[in-house]
C-alpha atoms as a PDB file:
ATOM      1  CA  UNK A   1       0.020  -0.018   0.019  1.00  0.00           C
ATOM      2  CA  UNK A   2       1.252   3.506  -0.926  1.00  0.00           C
ATOM      3  CA  UNK A   3       1.677   6.330   1.538  1.00  0.00           C
ATOM      4  CA  UNK A   4      -1.281   8.624   2.347  1.00  0.00           C
ATOM      5  CA  UNK A   5      -1.306  12.176   3.638  1.00  0.00           C
ATOM      6  CA  UNK A   6      -2.885  11.936   7.019  1.00  0.00           C
ATOM      7  CA  UNK A   7      -2.470  15.547   8.081  1.00  0.00           C
ATOM      8  CA  UNK A   8      -0.871  18.822   7.050  1.00  0.00           C
ATOM      9  CA  UNK A   9      -0.844  22.045   9.138  1.00  0.00           C
ATOM     10  CA  UNK A  10       0.749  25.332   8.191  1.00  0.00           C
ATOM     11  CA  UNK A  11       2.654  27.120  10.920  1.00  0.00           C
ATOM     12  CA  UNK A  12       5.016  30.153  10.629  1.00  0.00           C
ATOM     13  CA  UNK A  13       7.060  29.501   7.473  1.00  0.00           C
ATOM     14  CA  UNK A  14       6.626  25.722   7.953  1.00  0.00           C
ATOM     15  CA  UNK A  15       4.143  23.053   6.887  1.00  0.00           C
ATOM     16  CA  UNK A  16       3.842  20.097   9.339  1.00  0.00           C
ATOM     17  CA  UNK A  17       2.979  16.945   7.424  1.00  0.00           C
ATOM     18  CA  UNK A  18       2.101  13.497   8.568  1.00  0.00           C
ATOM     19  CA  UNK A  19       2.123  10.542   6.162  1.00  0.00           C
ATOM     20  CA  UNK A  20       1.391   6.832   6.844  1.00  0.00           C
ATOM     21  CA  UNK A  21       0.836   3.512   5.215  1.00  0.00           C
ATOM     22  CA  UNK A  22      -0.690   0.357   6.637  1.00  0.00           C
ATOM     23  CA  UNK A  23       1.393  -2.439   5.283  1.00  0.00           C
ATOM     24  CA  UNK A  24       3.926  -2.470   6.872  1.00  0.00           C
ATOM     25  CA  UNK A  25       2.679   0.216   9.179  1.00  0.00           C
ATOM     26  CA  UNK A  26       4.878   3.291   8.882  1.00  0.00           C
ATOM     27  CA  UNK A  27       4.264   6.763  10.236  1.00  0.00           C
ATOM     28  CA  UNK A  28       6.290   9.858   9.496  1.00  0.00           C
ATOM     29  CA  UNK A  29       5.760  13.481  10.742  1.00  0.00           C
ATOM     30  CA  UNK A  30       8.104  16.090   9.260  1.00  0.00           C
ATOM     31  CA  UNK A  31       8.278  19.897   8.877  1.00  0.00           C
ATOM     32  CA  UNK A  32       8.620  21.236   5.361  1.00  0.00           C
ATOM     33  CA  UNK A  33       9.921  24.720   4.698  1.00  0.00           C
ATOM     34  CA  UNK A  34       7.302  27.064   3.346  1.00  0.00           C
ATOM     35  CA  UNK A  35       3.491  26.632   2.704  1.00  0.00           C
ATOM     36  CA  UNK A  36       2.644  23.337   1.082  1.00  0.00           C
ATOM     37  CA  UNK A  37      -1.065  23.248   1.759  1.00  0.00           C
ATOM     38  CA  UNK A  38      -1.799  23.773  -2.011  1.00  0.00           C
ATOM     39  CA  UNK A  39       0.612  21.009  -3.119  1.00  0.00           C
ATOM     40  CA  UNK A  40      -0.646  17.693  -4.352  1.00  0.00           C
ATOM     41  CA  UNK A  41      -0.436  14.657  -1.950  1.00  0.00           C
ATOM     42  CA  UNK A  42       2.028  12.944  -4.256  1.00  0.00           C
ATOM     43  CA  UNK A  43       4.369  16.008  -4.112  1.00  0.00           C
ATOM     44  CA  UNK A  44       4.078  16.322  -0.383  1.00  0.00           C
ATOM     45  CA  UNK A  45       4.755  12.626   0.272  1.00  0.00           C
ATOM     46  CA  UNK A  46       7.812  12.736  -2.002  1.00  0.00           C
ATOM     47  CA  UNK A  47       9.148  15.742  -0.019  1.00  0.00           C
ATOM     48  CA  UNK A  48       8.640  13.941   3.286  1.00  0.00           C
ATOM     49  CA  UNK A  49      10.301  10.667   2.050  1.00  0.00           C
ATOM     50  CA  UNK A  50      13.258  12.658   0.618  1.00  0.00           C
ATOM     51  CA  UNK A  51      13.817  14.294   4.021  1.00  0.00           C
ATOM     52  CA  UNK A  52      13.559  10.830   5.775  1.00  0.00           C
ATOM     53  CA  UNK A  53      16.151   9.380   3.316  1.00  0.00           C
ATOM     54  CA  UNK A  54      18.500  12.305   3.948  1.00  0.00           C
ATOM     55  CA  UNK A  55      18.298  11.748   7.702  1.00  0.00           C
ATOM     56  CA  UNK A  56      19.227   7.961   7.292  1.00  0.00           C
ATOM     57  CA  UNK A  57      22.111   8.669   4.822  1.00  0.00           C
ATOM     58  CA  UNK A  58      24.861  10.936   6.283  1.00  0.00           C
ATOM     59  CA  UNK A  59      26.554  11.446   2.909  1.00  0.00           C
ATOM     60  CA  UNK A  60      23.254  12.502   1.258  1.00  0.00           C
ATOM     61  CA  UNK A  61      22.458  14.811   4.189  1.00  0.00           C
ATOM     62  CA  UNK A  62      25.808  16.450   3.776  1.00  0.00           C
ATOM     63  CA  UNK A  63      25.420  16.927   0.009  1.00  0.00           C
ATOM     64  CA  UNK A  64      21.994  18.543   0.511  1.00  0.00           C
ATOM     65  CA  UNK A  65      23.302  20.756   3.388  1.00  0.00           C
ATOM     66  CA  UNK A  66      26.227  21.778   1.154  1.00  0.00           C
ATOM     67  CA  UNK A  67      23.818  22.748  -1.719  1.00  0.00           C
ATOM     68  CA  UNK A  68      21.762  24.787   0.739  1.00  0.00           C
ATOM     69  CA  UNK A  69      24.908  26.398   2.097  1.00  0.00           C
ATOM     70  CA  UNK A  70      26.004  27.408  -1.409  1.00  0.00           C
ATOM     71  CA  UNK A  71      22.514  28.686  -2.234  1.00  0.00           C
ATOM     72  CA  UNK A  72      22.461  30.809   0.949  1.00  0.00           C
ATOM     73  CA  UNK A  73      25.885  32.244   0.332  1.00  0.00           C
ATOM     74  CA  UNK A  74      24.756  33.258  -3.231  1.00  0.00           C
ATOM     75  CA  UNK A  75      21.803  35.018  -1.600  1.00  0.00           C
ATOM     76  CA  UNK A  76      24.167  36.819   0.805  1.00  0.00           C
ATOM     77  CA  UNK A  77      26.263  38.169  -2.128  1.00  0.00           C
ATOM     78  CA  UNK A  78      23.135  39.280  -3.937  1.00  0.00           C
ATOM     79  CA  UNK A  79      21.849  41.087  -0.900  1.00  0.00           C
ATOM     80  CA  UNK A  80      25.198  42.771  -0.336  1.00  0.00           C
ATOM     81  CA  UNK A  81      25.214  44.011  -3.896  1.00  0.00           C
ATOM     82  CA  UNK A  82      21.689  45.517  -3.395  1.00  0.00           C
ATOM     83  CA  UNK A  83      22.844  47.099  -0.213  1.00  0.00           C
ATOM     84  CA  UNK A  84      25.677  48.980  -2.197  1.00  0.00           C
ATOM     85  CA  UNK A  85      23.211  50.066  -4.827  1.00  0.00           C
ATOM     86  CA  UNK A  86      20.669  51.948  -2.661  1.00  0.00           C
ATOM     87  CA  UNK A  87      20.621  53.675   0.706  1.00  0.00           C
ATOM     88  CA  UNK A  88      16.874  53.615   0.826  1.00  0.00           C
ATOM     89  CA  UNK A  89      16.668  49.852   1.254  1.00  0.00           C
ATOM     90  CA  UNK A  90      19.315  49.769   3.956  1.00  0.00           C
ATOM     91  CA  UNK A  91      17.108  48.537   6.843  1.00  0.00           C
ATOM     92  CA  UNK A  92      15.369  45.773   4.721  1.00  0.00           C
ATOM     93  CA  UNK A  93      18.639  44.648   3.187  1.00  0.00           C
ATOM     94  CA  UNK A  94      20.371  44.460   6.581  1.00  0.00           C
ATOM     95  CA  UNK A  95      17.531  42.205   7.899  1.00  0.00           C
ATOM     96  CA  UNK A  96      17.832  39.925   4.804  1.00  0.00           C
ATOM     97  CA  UNK A  97      21.653  39.634   5.255  1.00  0.00           C
ATOM     98  CA  UNK A  98      21.208  38.851   8.931  1.00  0.00           C
ATOM     99  CA  UNK A  99      18.704  36.095   8.192  1.00  0.00           C
ATOM    100  CA  UNK A 100      20.818  34.585   5.444  1.00  0.00           C
ATOM    101  CA  UNK A 101      23.868  34.734   7.736  1.00  0.00           C
ATOM    102  CA  UNK A 102      21.927  32.791  10.395  1.00  0.00           C
ATOM    103  CA  UNK A 103      20.970  30.314   7.712  1.00  0.00           C
ATOM    104  CA  UNK A 104      24.641  29.989   6.706  1.00  0.00           C
ATOM    105  CA  UNK A 105      25.663  29.411  10.395  1.00  0.00           C
ATOM    106  CA  UNK A 106      22.921  26.848  10.794  1.00  0.00           C
ATOM    107  CA  UNK A 107      23.855  24.771   7.648  1.00  0.00           C
ATOM    108  CA  UNK A 108      27.526  25.064   8.737  1.00  0.00           C
ATOM    109  CA  UNK A 109      26.585  23.486  12.074  1.00  0.00           C
ATOM    110  CA  UNK A 110      24.776  20.715  10.298  1.00  0.00           C
ATOM    111  CA  UNK A 111      27.877  19.894   8.126  1.00  0.00           C
ATOM    112  CA  UNK A 112      30.020  20.017  11.266  1.00  0.00           C
ATOM    113  CA  UNK A 113      27.804  17.587  13.222  1.00  0.00           C
ATOM    114  CA  UNK A 114      27.331  15.052  10.374  1.00  0.00           C
ATOM    115  CA  UNK A 115      31.042  15.010   9.313  1.00  0.00           C
ATOM    116  CA  UNK A 116      32.160  14.514  12.937  1.00  0.00           C
ATOM    117  CA  UNK A 117      29.511  11.842  13.584  1.00  0.00           C
ATOM    118  CA  UNK A 118      30.448   9.945  10.448  1.00  0.00           C
ATOM    119  CA  UNK A 119      34.139  10.119  10.841  1.00  0.00           C
ATOM    120  CA  UNK A 120      34.489   9.774  14.651  1.00  0.00           C
ATOM    121  CA  UNK A 121      31.716   7.140  14.657  1.00  0.00           C
ATOM    122  CA  UNK A 122      33.773   5.048  12.137  1.00  0.00           C
ATOM    123  CA  UNK A 123      30.703   4.413   9.972  1.00  0.00           C
ATOM    124  CA  UNK A 124      32.526   5.222   6.680  1.00  0.00           C
ATOM    125  CA  UNK A 125      32.806   2.214   4.441  1.00  0.00           C
ATOM    126  CA  UNK A 126      35.053   3.603   1.720  1.00  0.00           C
ATOM    127  CA  UNK A 127      38.032   5.867   1.627  1.00  0.00           C
ATOM    128  CA  UNK A 128      36.472   7.931  -1.181  1.00  0.00           C
ATOM    129  CA  UNK A 129      33.586   8.743   1.164  1.00  0.00           C
ATOM    130  CA  UNK A 130      36.012   9.944   3.808  1.00  0.00           C
ATOM    131  CA  UNK A 131      37.659  12.196   1.214  1.00  0.00           C
ATOM    132  CA  UNK A 132      34.348  13.855   0.172  1.00  0.00           C
ATOM    133  CA  UNK A 133      33.452  14.424   3.802  1.00  0.00           C
ATOM    134  CA  UNK A 134      36.679  16.034   4.938  1.00  0.00           C
ATOM    135  CA  UNK A 135      36.844  18.295   1.787  1.00  0.00           C
ATOM    136  CA  UNK A 136      33.686  20.019   3.226  1.00  0.00           C
ATOM    137  CA  UNK A 137      35.819  21.244   6.132  1.00  0.00           C
ATOM    138  CA  UNK A 138      38.225  24.109   5.160  1.00  0.00           C
ATOM    139  CA  UNK A 139      42.036  23.715   5.363  1.00  0.00           C
ATOM    140  CA  UNK A 140      43.567  25.432   8.392  1.00  0.00           C
ATOM    141  CA  UNK A 141      44.853  28.964   7.702  1.00  0.00           C
ATOM    142  CA  UNK A 142      48.254  30.033   9.134  1.00  0.00           C
ATOM    143  CA  UNK A 143      47.801  32.749  11.714  1.00  0.00           C
ATOM    144  CA  UNK A 144      44.054  32.090  12.241  1.00  0.00           C
ATOM    145  CA  UNK A 145      42.711  31.491  15.713  1.00  0.00           C
ATOM    146  CA  UNK A 146      40.226  28.618  16.145  1.00  0.00           C
ATOM    147  CA  UNK A 147      37.871  27.871  19.057  1.00  0.00           C
ATOM    148  CA  UNK A 148      37.388  24.793  21.073  1.00  0.00           C
ATOM    149  CA  UNK A 149      35.352  22.127  19.198  1.00  0.00           C
ATOM    150  CA  UNK A 150      36.138  23.535  15.819  1.00  0.00           C
ATOM    151  CA  UNK A 151      37.047  21.204  12.954  1.00  0.00           C
ATOM    152  CA  UNK A 152      39.907  21.947  10.591  1.00  0.00           C
ATOM    153  CA  UNK A 153      41.755  19.817   8.029  1.00  0.00           C
ATOM    154  CA  UNK A 154      45.454  19.549   7.271  1.00  0.00           C
ATOM    155  CA  UNK A 155      47.219  18.061   4.208  1.00  0.00           C
ATOM    156  CA  UNK A 156      49.586  15.225   5.312  1.00  0.00           C
ATOM    157  CA  UNK A 157      52.087  14.541   2.396  1.00  0.00           C
ATOM    158  CA  UNK A 158      53.467  11.579   4.390  1.00  0.00           C
ATOM    159  CA  UNK A 159      50.082   9.765   4.542  1.00  0.00           C
ATOM    160  CA  UNK A 160      49.956   6.574   2.415  1.00  0.00           C
ATOM    161  CA  UNK A 161      46.478   6.190   0.973  1.00  0.00           C
ATOM    162  CA  UNK A 162      44.861   2.740   1.334  1.00  0.00           C
ATOM    163  CA  UNK A 163      41.426   3.342  -0.275  1.00  0.00           C
ATOM    164  CA  UNK A 164      41.419   6.617  -2.115  1.00  0.00           C
ATOM    165  CA  UNK A 165      40.888   8.689   1.081  1.00  0.00           C
ATOM    166  CA  UNK A 166      43.270  11.427  -0.016  1.00  0.00           C
ATOM    167  CA  UNK A 167      45.899  13.168   2.108  1.00  0.00           C
ATOM    168  CA  UNK A 168      43.674  15.627   3.898  1.00  0.00           C
ATOM    169  CA  UNK A 169      43.216  14.646   7.594  1.00  0.00           C
ATOM    170  CA  UNK A 170      40.333  15.854   9.792  1.00  0.00           C
ATOM    171  CA  UNK A 171      41.405  17.492  13.140  1.00  0.00           C
ATOM    172  CA  UNK A 172      38.971  18.165  15.979  1.00  0.00           C
ATOM    173  CA  UNK A 173      40.235  20.886  18.344  1.00  0.00           C
ATOM    174  CA  UNK A 174      39.603  20.634  22.177  1.00  0.00           C
ATOM    175  CA  UNK A 175      40.628  24.176  23.044  1.00  0.00           C
ATOM    176  CA  UNK A 176      41.475  27.608  21.535  1.00  0.00           C
ATOM    177  CA  UNK A 177      44.362  27.284  19.157  1.00  0.00           C
ATOM    178  CA  UNK A 178      46.238  29.574  16.693  1.00  0.00           C
ATOM    179  CA  UNK A 179      47.452  27.506  13.692  1.00  0.00           C
ATOM    180  CA  UNK A 180      51.180  28.298  12.813  1.00  0.00           C
ATOM    181  CA  UNK A 181      51.828  25.577  10.275  1.00  0.00           C
ATOM    182  CA  UNK A 182      51.907  22.599  12.561  1.00  0.00           C
ATOM    183  CA  UNK A 183      51.905  19.237  10.670  1.00  0.00           C
ATOM    184  CA  UNK A 184      49.126  16.716  10.933  1.00  0.00           C
ATOM    185  CA  UNK A 185      51.516  14.260  12.764  1.00  0.00           C
ATOM    186  CA  UNK A 186      51.385  16.633  15.737  1.00  0.00           C
ATOM    187  CA  UNK A 187      47.687  15.773  16.178  1.00  0.00           C
ATOM    188  CA  UNK A 188      48.083  11.999  15.495  1.00  0.00           C
ATOM    189  CA  UNK A 189      48.090   9.410  18.323  1.00  0.00           C
ATOM    190  CA  UNK A 190      50.950  10.210  20.763  1.00  0.00           C
ATOM    191  CA  UNK A 191      51.694  13.432  18.723  1.00  0.00           C
ATOM    192  CA  UNK A 192      52.765  16.654  20.514  1.00  0.00           C
ATOM    193  CA  UNK A 193      49.467  18.482  20.275  1.00  0.00           C
ATOM    194  CA  UNK A 194      47.389  15.323  20.836  1.00  0.00           C
ATOM    195  CA  UNK A 195      49.349  14.597  24.019  1.00  0.00           C
ATOM    196  CA  UNK A 196      48.889  18.082  25.455  1.00  0.00           C
ATOM    197  CA  UNK A 197      45.071  18.004  24.764  1.00  0.00           C
ATOM    198  CA  UNK A 198      45.078  20.696  22.016  1.00  0.00           C
ATOM    199  CA  UNK A 199      43.292  18.386  19.464  1.00  0.00           C
ATOM    200  CA  UNK A 200      43.154  15.013  17.775  1.00  0.00           C
ATOM    201  CA  UNK A 201      43.361  13.740  14.256  1.00  0.00           C
ATOM    202  CA  UNK A 202      40.550  11.449  12.794  1.00  0.00           C
ATOM    203  CA  UNK A 203      42.192   9.426  10.067  1.00  0.00           C
ATOM    204  CA  UNK A 204      40.317   7.126   7.805  1.00  0.00           C
ATOM    205  CA  UNK A 205      40.267   3.595   9.197  1.00  0.00           C
ATOM    206  CA  UNK A 206      39.215   0.785   6.890  1.00  0.00           C
ATOM    207  CA  UNK A 207      36.314  -1.368   8.203  1.00  0.00           C
ATOM    208  CA  UNK A 208      37.360  -4.814   9.241  1.00  0.00           C
ATOM    209  CA  UNK A 209      35.636  -7.643   7.366  1.00  0.00           C
ATOM    210  CA  UNK A 210      35.205 -10.903   9.174  1.00  0.00           C
ATOM    211  CA  UNK A 211      35.704 -13.955   6.744  1.00  0.00           C
ATOM    212  CA  UNK A 212      34.429 -17.323   7.836  1.00  0.00           C
ATOM    213  CA  UNK A 213      37.189 -19.950   7.746  1.00  0.00           C
ATOM    214  CA  UNK A 214      37.009 -22.431   4.835  1.00  0.00           C
ATOM    215  CA  UNK A 215      35.883 -25.899   5.688  1.00  0.00           C
ATOM    216  CA  UNK A 216      38.945 -28.245   5.829  1.00  0.00           C
ATOM    217  CA  UNK A 217      38.493 -31.184   3.430  1.00  0.00           C
ATOM    218  CA  UNK A 218      40.417 -34.333   4.302  1.00  0.00           C
ATOM    219  CA  UNK A 219      42.681 -35.486   1.616  1.00  0.00           C
ATOM    220  CA  UNK A 220      43.299 -38.891   3.249  1.00  0.00           C
ATOM    221  CA  UNK A 221      41.335 -41.614   1.479  1.00  0.00           C
ATOM    222  CA  UNK A 222      40.059 -44.629   3.578  1.00  0.00           C
ATOM    223  CA  UNK A 223      40.747 -47.894   1.830  1.00  0.00           C
ATOM    224  CA  UNK A 224      38.933 -51.073   2.975  1.00  0.00           C
ATOM    225  CA  UNK A 225      41.257 -54.020   3.559  1.00  0.00           C
ATOM    226  CA  UNK A 226      41.197 -56.617   0.871  1.00  0.00           C
ATOM    227  CA  UNK A 227      39.818 -59.979   1.891  1.00  0.00           C
ATOM    228  CA  UNK A 228      42.285 -62.788   1.437  1.00  0.00           C
ATOM    229  CA  UNK A 229      41.129 -65.552  -0.953  1.00  0.00           C
ATOM    230  CA  UNK A 230      40.924 -69.018   0.584  1.00  0.00           C
ATOM    231  CA  UNK A 231      43.842 -71.373  -0.243  1.00  0.00           C
ATOM    232  CA  UNK A 232      43.431 -73.747  -3.113  1.00  0.00           C
ATOM    233  CA  UNK A 233      43.040 -77.381  -1.994  1.00  0.00           C
ATOM    234  CA  UNK A 234      44.418 -80.135  -4.321  1.00  0.00           C
ATOM    235  CA  UNK A 235      42.325 -83.321  -4.273  1.00  0.00           C
ATOM    236  CA  UNK A 236      43.993 -86.507  -5.349  1.00  0.00           C
ATOM    237  CA  UNK A 237      41.645 -88.793  -7.338  1.00  0.00           C
ATOM    238  CA  UNK A 238      41.001 -92.323  -5.959  1.00  0.00           C
ATOM    239  CA  UNK A 239      43.145 -94.987  -7.500  1.00  0.00           C
END
């Protein structure tokens, strides 16, 4: 049975939608941006299912968040250009810039949380996925001061790739830190900055695969003993 729209309710800038199906019984309630009360049930159901799939797939969620982030940044640039063109729209433009900056910060936090959860949780199956994830986090800038819990990335020329994970390493900072060109090895296990609590490197770790041992086949053949034939008895004919 296909999903049915059970309820949809518009609230400020959001439409709360509930969909369900009976076999197997499945029930989702999600908030969709904007007013979707006039949309067809099929379109609403598809929007809810896409949101659910994004929540279950970290890589997909990051791709969507990155797209939203780029879209928001484009709006910021557009609004800043309008701000320079006219003084009369100063207040309205300032409000729009502020709203878009808040959106940028929000999607930046989403990317931070999903990347850290996927890498630190060791749920990445392929090195290429690790590479895509860490490339969403900017490379550290010399002279820039970072705050506790910030994520940065460092290129590690000495790193030997095992599955196309690239040479960029994810670093999680534990306290305020000004980057002055320190190598990724300083944040590795037992490295100088890892030991003093500044931060730690999260390198790609291939997932272990358990292989069942092959069944041992005996190559020793069992041969049944040969039964000895009875001796031949010679009978002398009567004379």
